[in-house]
């Protein structure tokens, strides 16, 4: 009597998924009377980064997004820094948000939701996000100093406002602990990077479908 191999039987019933997606890359340029910004990214990269915005602390934070999000990122910007960092900081956020949206396309196959809790010494920051198609920012940082080096800490919120609006992301940032401004901000960017990495991963059970009960994001 011939016996069946249970493994062979179960493998026939198991659906197979083709997880290959088109290259998830984007290049976006934005030029205004105040700034000239170019962003290129690859969501499926190795964390390689080149950032030259004229704002050293912002460059440092862009490296965190790239490294911890495993996003290959090139950001080149010039702006009216003789006035202050506001316009350049905001326009880098706008252009990066546009590049994220362009690279994701219709958002088929992605996990969509991401969350991470990042410690940095005494600081602890939680980031939760959803590539929902509905821009919203809930910002809960309490940064104790007005500046880190020469960087105005008010610009952290402006950067995330710009990304949220132009990537059409829902983003919640919560500070659970922290007294050092640098640590709080860097923990935020690291948590954001990890949450983005989680959200843009390919979901093998969704394959090439849009992750929404409505069928559209």
PDB file of C-alpha atoms in Angstrom:
ATOM      1  CA  UNK A   1       0.000   0.000   0.000  1.00  0.00           C
ATOM      2  CA  UNK A   2       1.428   3.367  -1.031  1.00  0.00           C
ATOM      3  CA  UNK A   3       1.600   5.981   1.727  1.00  0.00           C
ATOM      4  CA  UNK A   4       1.324   9.709   1.199  1.00  0.00           C
ATOM      5  CA  UNK A   5       3.939  12.136   2.319  1.00  0.00           C
ATOM      6  CA  UNK A   6       2.078  14.623   4.609  1.00  0.00           C
ATOM      7  CA  UNK A   7       4.659  17.295   3.910  1.00  0.00           C
ATOM      8  CA  UNK A   8       4.166  16.975   0.176  1.00  0.00           C
ATOM      9  CA  UNK A   9       0.389  17.149   0.586  1.00  0.00           C
ATOM     10  CA  UNK A  10       0.502  20.245   2.785  1.00  0.00           C
ATOM     11  CA  UNK A  11       2.937  22.008   0.477  1.00  0.00           C
ATOM     12  CA  UNK A  12       0.489  21.623  -2.395  1.00  0.00           C
ATOM     13  CA  UNK A  13      -2.167  23.382  -0.367  1.00  0.00           C
ATOM     14  CA  UNK A  14       0.117  26.181   0.692  1.00  0.00           C
ATOM     15  CA  UNK A  15      -0.249  29.262  -1.553  1.00  0.00           C
ATOM     16  CA  UNK A  16       2.880  30.605  -3.144  1.00  0.00           C
ATOM     17  CA  UNK A  17       3.601  34.321  -3.261  1.00  0.00           C
ATOM     18  CA  UNK A  18       5.773  36.252  -5.633  1.00  0.00           C
ATOM     19  CA  UNK A  19       7.314  38.887  -3.393  1.00  0.00           C
ATOM     20  CA  UNK A  20       9.225  40.672  -6.117  1.00  0.00           C
ATOM     21  CA  UNK A  21       8.087  44.268  -6.366  1.00  0.00           C
ATOM     22  CA  UNK A  22       9.180  46.975  -8.796  1.00  0.00           C
ATOM     23  CA  UNK A  23      12.223  48.945  -7.666  1.00  0.00           C
ATOM     24  CA  UNK A  24      11.090  51.183  -4.841  1.00  0.00           C
ATOM     25  CA  UNK A  25      13.229  54.184  -5.627  1.00  0.00           C
ATOM     26  CA  UNK A  26      12.496  57.850  -6.159  1.00  0.00           C
ATOM     27  CA  UNK A  27      14.217  61.119  -6.965  1.00  0.00           C
ATOM     28  CA  UNK A  28      12.504  64.428  -6.241  1.00  0.00           C
ATOM     29  CA  UNK A  29      13.734  67.981  -6.699  1.00  0.00           C
ATOM     30  CA  UNK A  30      12.138  71.086  -5.201  1.00  0.00           C
ATOM     31  CA  UNK A  31      13.318  74.589  -6.010  1.00  0.00           C
ATOM     32  CA  UNK A  32      11.832  77.758  -4.563  1.00  0.00           C
ATOM     33  CA  UNK A  33      12.982  81.324  -4.048  1.00  0.00           C
ATOM     34  CA  UNK A  34      14.308  80.182  -0.655  1.00  0.00           C
ATOM     35  CA  UNK A  35      15.774  76.717  -1.199  1.00  0.00           C
ATOM     36  CA  UNK A  36      16.968  74.180  -3.748  1.00  0.00           C
ATOM     37  CA  UNK A  37      16.575  70.592  -2.531  1.00  0.00           C
ATOM     38  CA  UNK A  38      17.201  67.235  -4.197  1.00  0.00           C
ATOM     39  CA  UNK A  39      16.380  63.886  -2.561  1.00  0.00           C
ATOM     40  CA  UNK A  40      17.014  60.396  -3.938  1.00  0.00           C
ATOM     41  CA  UNK A  41      16.173  57.251  -2.014  1.00  0.00           C
ATOM     42  CA  UNK A  42      15.919  53.485  -2.251  1.00  0.00           C
ATOM     43  CA  UNK A  43      13.575  51.882   0.273  1.00  0.00           C
ATOM     44  CA  UNK A  44      15.276  48.508  -0.197  1.00  0.00           C
ATOM     45  CA  UNK A  45      18.788  49.792   0.388  1.00  0.00           C
ATOM     46  CA  UNK A  46      21.627  49.100   2.811  1.00  0.00           C
ATOM     47  CA  UNK A  47      21.544  52.325   4.799  1.00  0.00           C
ATOM     48  CA  UNK A  48      24.023  54.282   2.689  1.00  0.00           C
ATOM     49  CA  UNK A  49      23.651  58.026   3.168  1.00  0.00           C
ATOM     50  CA  UNK A  50      24.968  61.253   1.741  1.00  0.00           C
ATOM     51  CA  UNK A  51      23.495  64.367   3.331  1.00  0.00           C
ATOM     52  CA  UNK A  52      24.616  67.934   2.740  1.00  0.00           C
ATOM     53  CA  UNK A  53      21.949  70.422   3.777  1.00  0.00           C
ATOM     54  CA  UNK A  54      24.146  73.091   5.320  1.00  0.00           C
ATOM     55  CA  UNK A  55      22.601  72.212   8.705  1.00  0.00           C
ATOM     56  CA  UNK A  56      24.991  69.790  10.448  1.00  0.00           C
ATOM     57  CA  UNK A  57      22.534  68.500  13.053  1.00  0.00           C
ATOM     58  CA  UNK A  58      19.885  67.845  10.386  1.00  0.00           C
ATOM     59  CA  UNK A  59      22.476  65.929   8.351  1.00  0.00           C
ATOM     60  CA  UNK A  60      23.193  63.831  11.450  1.00  0.00           C
ATOM     61  CA  UNK A  61      19.472  63.027  11.820  1.00  0.00           C
ATOM     62  CA  UNK A  62      19.139  62.130   8.131  1.00  0.00           C
ATOM     63  CA  UNK A  63      21.946  59.636   8.642  1.00  0.00           C
ATOM     64  CA  UNK A  64      19.871  58.084  11.450  1.00  0.00           C
ATOM     65  CA  UNK A  65      16.880  57.679   9.124  1.00  0.00           C
ATOM     66  CA  UNK A  66      19.067  56.050   6.494  1.00  0.00           C
ATOM     67  CA  UNK A  67      21.067  53.786   8.795  1.00  0.00           C
ATOM     68  CA  UNK A  68      18.247  52.513  10.986  1.00  0.00           C
ATOM     69  CA  UNK A  69      15.648  52.446   8.209  1.00  0.00           C
ATOM     70  CA  UNK A  70      17.994  50.655   5.768  1.00  0.00           C
ATOM     71  CA  UNK A  71      17.149  53.332   3.228  1.00  0.00           C
ATOM     72  CA  UNK A  72      19.806  54.460   0.770  1.00  0.00           C
ATOM     73  CA  UNK A  73      19.447  58.218   0.944  1.00  0.00           C
ATOM     74  CA  UNK A  74      21.018  61.165  -0.832  1.00  0.00           C
ATOM     75  CA  UNK A  75      19.946  64.643   0.263  1.00  0.00           C
ATOM     76  CA  UNK A  76      21.528  67.758  -1.208  1.00  0.00           C
ATOM     77  CA  UNK A  77      20.180  71.171  -0.281  1.00  0.00           C
ATOM     78  CA  UNK A  78      21.069  74.829  -0.417  1.00  0.00           C
ATOM     79  CA  UNK A  79      18.994  77.526   1.199  1.00  0.00           C
ATOM     80  CA  UNK A  80      18.783  80.928   2.801  1.00  0.00           C
ATOM     81  CA  UNK A  81      20.714  79.904   5.916  1.00  0.00           C
ATOM     82  CA  UNK A  82      21.829  83.494   6.348  1.00  0.00           C
ATOM     83  CA  UNK A  83      18.267  84.119   7.576  1.00  0.00           C
ATOM     84  CA  UNK A  84      17.869  80.941   9.645  1.00  0.00           C
ATOM     85  CA  UNK A  85      17.523  77.160   9.182  1.00  0.00           C
ATOM     86  CA  UNK A  86      13.737  77.135   8.997  1.00  0.00           C
ATOM     87  CA  UNK A  87      13.152  77.121   5.232  1.00  0.00           C
ATOM     88  CA  UNK A  88      15.855  74.556   4.465  1.00  0.00           C
ATOM     89  CA  UNK A  89      14.771  72.268   7.310  1.00  0.00           C
ATOM     90  CA  UNK A  90      11.128  72.406   6.205  1.00  0.00           C
ATOM     91  CA  UNK A  91      11.832  71.965   2.502  1.00  0.00           C
ATOM     92  CA  UNK A  92      14.079  68.964   3.134  1.00  0.00           C
ATOM     93  CA  UNK A  93      11.161  67.430   5.062  1.00  0.00           C
ATOM     94  CA  UNK A  94       8.745  68.247   2.230  1.00  0.00           C
ATOM     95  CA  UNK A  95      10.999  66.756  -0.438  1.00  0.00           C
ATOM     96  CA  UNK A  96      11.782  63.651   1.611  1.00  0.00           C
ATOM     97  CA  UNK A  97       8.056  63.139   2.193  1.00  0.00           C
ATOM     98  CA  UNK A  98       7.378  63.451  -1.531  1.00  0.00           C
ATOM     99  CA  UNK A  99      10.139  60.952  -2.294  1.00  0.00           C
ATOM    100  CA  UNK A 100       8.709  58.456   0.211  1.00  0.00           C
ATOM    101  CA  UNK A 101       5.266  58.764  -1.374  1.00  0.00           C
ATOM    102  CA  UNK A 102       6.671  58.381  -4.882  1.00  0.00           C
ATOM    103  CA  UNK A 103       8.755  55.310  -3.979  1.00  0.00           C
ATOM    104  CA  UNK A 104       5.768  53.610  -2.319  1.00  0.00           C
ATOM    105  CA  UNK A 105       3.461  54.245  -5.271  1.00  0.00           C
ATOM    106  CA  UNK A 106       0.017  52.720  -4.640  1.00  0.00           C
ATOM    107  CA  UNK A 107       1.443  51.019  -1.500  1.00  0.00           C
ATOM    108  CA  UNK A 108       0.574  47.516  -2.642  1.00  0.00           C
ATOM    109  CA  UNK A 109       2.117  44.707  -0.642  1.00  0.00           C
ATOM    110  CA  UNK A 110       3.460  46.733   2.282  1.00  0.00           C
ATOM    111  CA  UNK A 111       2.875  46.042   5.976  1.00  0.00           C
ATOM    112  CA  UNK A 112       1.616  49.647   6.194  1.00  0.00           C
ATOM    113  CA  UNK A 113       1.851  50.052   9.994  1.00  0.00           C
ATOM    114  CA  UNK A 114       5.078  50.495  11.928  1.00  0.00           C
ATOM    115  CA  UNK A 115       6.060  51.147  15.515  1.00  0.00           C
ATOM    116  CA  UNK A 116       9.255  51.296  17.560  1.00  0.00           C
ATOM    117  CA  UNK A 117      10.359  52.234  21.050  1.00  0.00           C
ATOM    118  CA  UNK A 118      13.904  53.620  20.998  1.00  0.00           C
ATOM    119  CA  UNK A 119      16.090  54.254  24.039  1.00  0.00           C
ATOM    120  CA  UNK A 120      19.115  56.522  23.993  1.00  0.00           C
ATOM    121  CA  UNK A 121      20.670  56.650  27.431  1.00  0.00           C
ATOM    122  CA  UNK A 122      18.045  58.327  29.649  1.00  0.00           C
ATOM    123  CA  UNK A 123      15.737  59.177  26.731  1.00  0.00           C
ATOM    124  CA  UNK A 124      12.932  56.883  25.597  1.00  0.00           C
ATOM    125  CA  UNK A 125      10.746  57.738  22.594  1.00  0.00           C
ATOM    126  CA  UNK A 126       7.896  55.822  20.975  1.00  0.00           C
ATOM    127  CA  UNK A 127       6.947  56.282  17.323  1.00  0.00           C
ATOM    128  CA  UNK A 128       3.879  54.711  15.720  1.00  0.00           C
ATOM    129  CA  UNK A 129       2.952  55.349  12.105  1.00  0.00           C
ATOM    130  CA  UNK A 130       0.586  54.339   9.350  1.00  0.00           C
ATOM    131  CA  UNK A 131       1.046  54.971   5.628  1.00  0.00           C
ATOM    132  CA  UNK A 132      -2.680  55.611   5.619  1.00  0.00           C
ATOM    133  CA  UNK A 133      -3.061  58.228   2.912  1.00  0.00           C
ATOM    134  CA  UNK A 134      -4.333  60.581   5.638  1.00  0.00           C
ATOM    135  CA  UNK A 135      -1.729  63.059   6.923  1.00  0.00           C
ATOM    136  CA  UNK A 136      -1.809  63.569  10.682  1.00  0.00           C
ATOM    137  CA  UNK A 137       0.865  64.341  13.276  1.00  0.00           C
ATOM    138  CA  UNK A 138       0.488  63.897  17.012  1.00  0.00           C
ATOM    139  CA  UNK A 139       3.680  65.325  18.496  1.00  0.00           C
ATOM    140  CA  UNK A 140       4.547  64.722  22.121  1.00  0.00           C
ATOM    141  CA  UNK A 141       8.174  65.773  22.531  1.00  0.00           C
ATOM    142  CA  UNK A 142       9.202  68.065  25.370  1.00  0.00           C
ATOM    143  CA  UNK A 143      12.694  69.230  24.436  1.00  0.00           C
ATOM    144  CA  UNK A 144      14.198  71.163  27.339  1.00  0.00           C
ATOM    145  CA  UNK A 145      16.591  73.459  25.454  1.00  0.00           C
ATOM    146  CA  UNK A 146      16.011  75.895  22.605  1.00  0.00           C
ATOM    147  CA  UNK A 147      19.056  74.694  20.671  1.00  0.00           C
ATOM    148  CA  UNK A 148      21.269  71.681  20.122  1.00  0.00           C
ATOM    149  CA  UNK A 149      24.474  73.246  18.883  1.00  0.00           C
ATOM    150  CA  UNK A 150      23.164  75.794  16.407  1.00  0.00           C
ATOM    151  CA  UNK A 151      19.987  73.827  15.583  1.00  0.00           C
ATOM    152  CA  UNK A 152      16.694  75.328  16.754  1.00  0.00           C
ATOM    153  CA  UNK A 153      14.843  72.471  18.455  1.00  0.00           C
ATOM    154  CA  UNK A 154      11.462  73.898  17.346  1.00  0.00           C
ATOM    155  CA  UNK A 155      12.445  72.732  13.870  1.00  0.00           C
ATOM    156  CA  UNK A 156      12.102  69.069  14.834  1.00  0.00           C
ATOM    157  CA  UNK A 157       8.321  69.403  14.806  1.00  0.00           C
ATOM    158  CA  UNK A 158       8.394  71.392  11.545  1.00  0.00           C
ATOM    159  CA  UNK A 159      10.456  68.644   9.893  1.00  0.00           C
ATOM    160  CA  UNK A 160       7.944  65.953  10.839  1.00  0.00           C
ATOM    161  CA  UNK A 161       4.974  68.138   9.870  1.00  0.00           C
ATOM    162  CA  UNK A 162       6.492  68.441   6.394  1.00  0.00           C
ATOM    163  CA  UNK A 163       7.162  64.692   6.049  1.00  0.00           C
ATOM    164  CA  UNK A 164       3.674  63.766   7.273  1.00  0.00           C
ATOM    165  CA  UNK A 165       1.856  66.131   4.930  1.00  0.00           C
ATOM    166  CA  UNK A 166       3.772  65.116   1.828  1.00  0.00           C
ATOM    167  CA  UNK A 167       4.058  61.362   2.399  1.00  0.00           C
ATOM    168  CA  UNK A 168       0.402  61.226   3.565  1.00  0.00           C
ATOM    169  CA  UNK A 169       1.340  59.401   6.739  1.00  0.00           C
ATOM    170  CA  UNK A 170      -0.288  59.246  10.158  1.00  0.00           C
ATOM    171  CA  UNK A 171       2.467  59.720  12.757  1.00  0.00           C
ATOM    172  CA  UNK A 172       2.368  59.645  16.549  1.00  0.00           C
ATOM    173  CA  UNK A 173       5.468  60.585  18.551  1.00  0.00           C
ATOM    174  CA  UNK A 174       5.531  60.072  22.313  1.00  0.00           C
ATOM    175  CA  UNK A 175       8.362  60.928  24.696  1.00  0.00           C
ATOM    176  CA  UNK A 176       8.305  58.558  27.656  1.00  0.00           C
ATOM    177  CA  UNK A 177      11.505  59.804  29.279  1.00  0.00           C
ATOM    178  CA  UNK A 178      14.465  62.082  28.664  1.00  0.00           C
ATOM    179  CA  UNK A 179      16.209  65.211  29.905  1.00  0.00           C
ATOM    180  CA  UNK A 180      18.962  65.651  27.300  1.00  0.00           C
ATOM    181  CA  UNK A 181      17.776  67.430  24.151  1.00  0.00           C
ATOM    182  CA  UNK A 182      20.210  65.683  21.809  1.00  0.00           C
ATOM    183  CA  UNK A 183      19.246  62.274  23.177  1.00  0.00           C
ATOM    184  CA  UNK A 184      15.510  62.975  22.902  1.00  0.00           C
ATOM    185  CA  UNK A 185      15.737  64.125  19.284  1.00  0.00           C
ATOM    186  CA  UNK A 186      18.085  61.369  18.166  1.00  0.00           C
ATOM    187  CA  UNK A 187      15.954  58.684  19.829  1.00  0.00           C
ATOM    188  CA  UNK A 188      12.977  60.116  17.922  1.00  0.00           C
ATOM    189  CA  UNK A 189      14.693  59.882  14.555  1.00  0.00           C
ATOM    190  CA  UNK A 190      15.931  56.361  15.281  1.00  0.00           C
ATOM    191  CA  UNK A 191      12.464  55.222  16.324  1.00  0.00           C
ATOM    192  CA  UNK A 192      10.975  56.890  13.245  1.00  0.00           C
ATOM    193  CA  UNK A 193      13.471  55.130  10.983  1.00  0.00           C
ATOM    194  CA  UNK A 194      12.738  51.726  12.489  1.00  0.00           C
ATOM    195  CA  UNK A 195       8.976  52.288  12.274  1.00  0.00           C
ATOM    196  CA  UNK A 196       9.271  53.288   8.599  1.00  0.00           C
ATOM    197  CA  UNK A 197      11.396  50.206   7.947  1.00  0.00           C
ATOM    198  CA  UNK A 198       8.710  47.994   9.509  1.00  0.00           C
ATOM    199  CA  UNK A 199       5.860  49.688   7.638  1.00  0.00           C
ATOM    200  CA  UNK A 200       7.420  49.506   4.157  1.00  0.00           C
ATOM    201  CA  UNK A 201       8.443  45.845   4.462  1.00  0.00           C
ATOM    202  CA  UNK A 202       6.712  43.519   2.020  1.00  0.00           C
ATOM    203  CA  UNK A 203       3.941  41.492   3.696  1.00  0.00           C
ATOM    204  CA  UNK A 204       4.147  37.946   2.237  1.00  0.00           C
ATOM    205  CA  UNK A 205       0.476  37.277   2.996  1.00  0.00           C
ATOM    206  CA  UNK A 206      -0.719  40.362   1.147  1.00  0.00           C
ATOM    207  CA  UNK A 207       1.582  39.920  -1.848  1.00  0.00           C
ATOM    208  CA  UNK A 208       0.482  42.529  -4.396  1.00  0.00           C
ATOM    209  CA  UNK A 209      -2.712  43.727  -2.729  1.00  0.00           C
ATOM    210  CA  UNK A 210      -3.355  47.107  -1.142  1.00  0.00           C
ATOM    211  CA  UNK A 211      -3.350  46.819   2.666  1.00  0.00           C
ATOM    212  CA  UNK A 212      -6.763  48.329   3.239  1.00  0.00           C
ATOM    213  CA  UNK A 213     -10.294  46.959   3.581  1.00  0.00           C
ATOM    214  CA  UNK A 214     -11.343  49.798   1.244  1.00  0.00           C
ATOM    215  CA  UNK A 215      -8.976  48.598  -1.473  1.00  0.00           C
ATOM    216  CA  UNK A 216      -7.238  51.971  -1.734  1.00  0.00           C
ATOM    217  CA  UNK A 217      -4.979  54.163   0.378  1.00  0.00           C
TER     218      UNK A 217
END
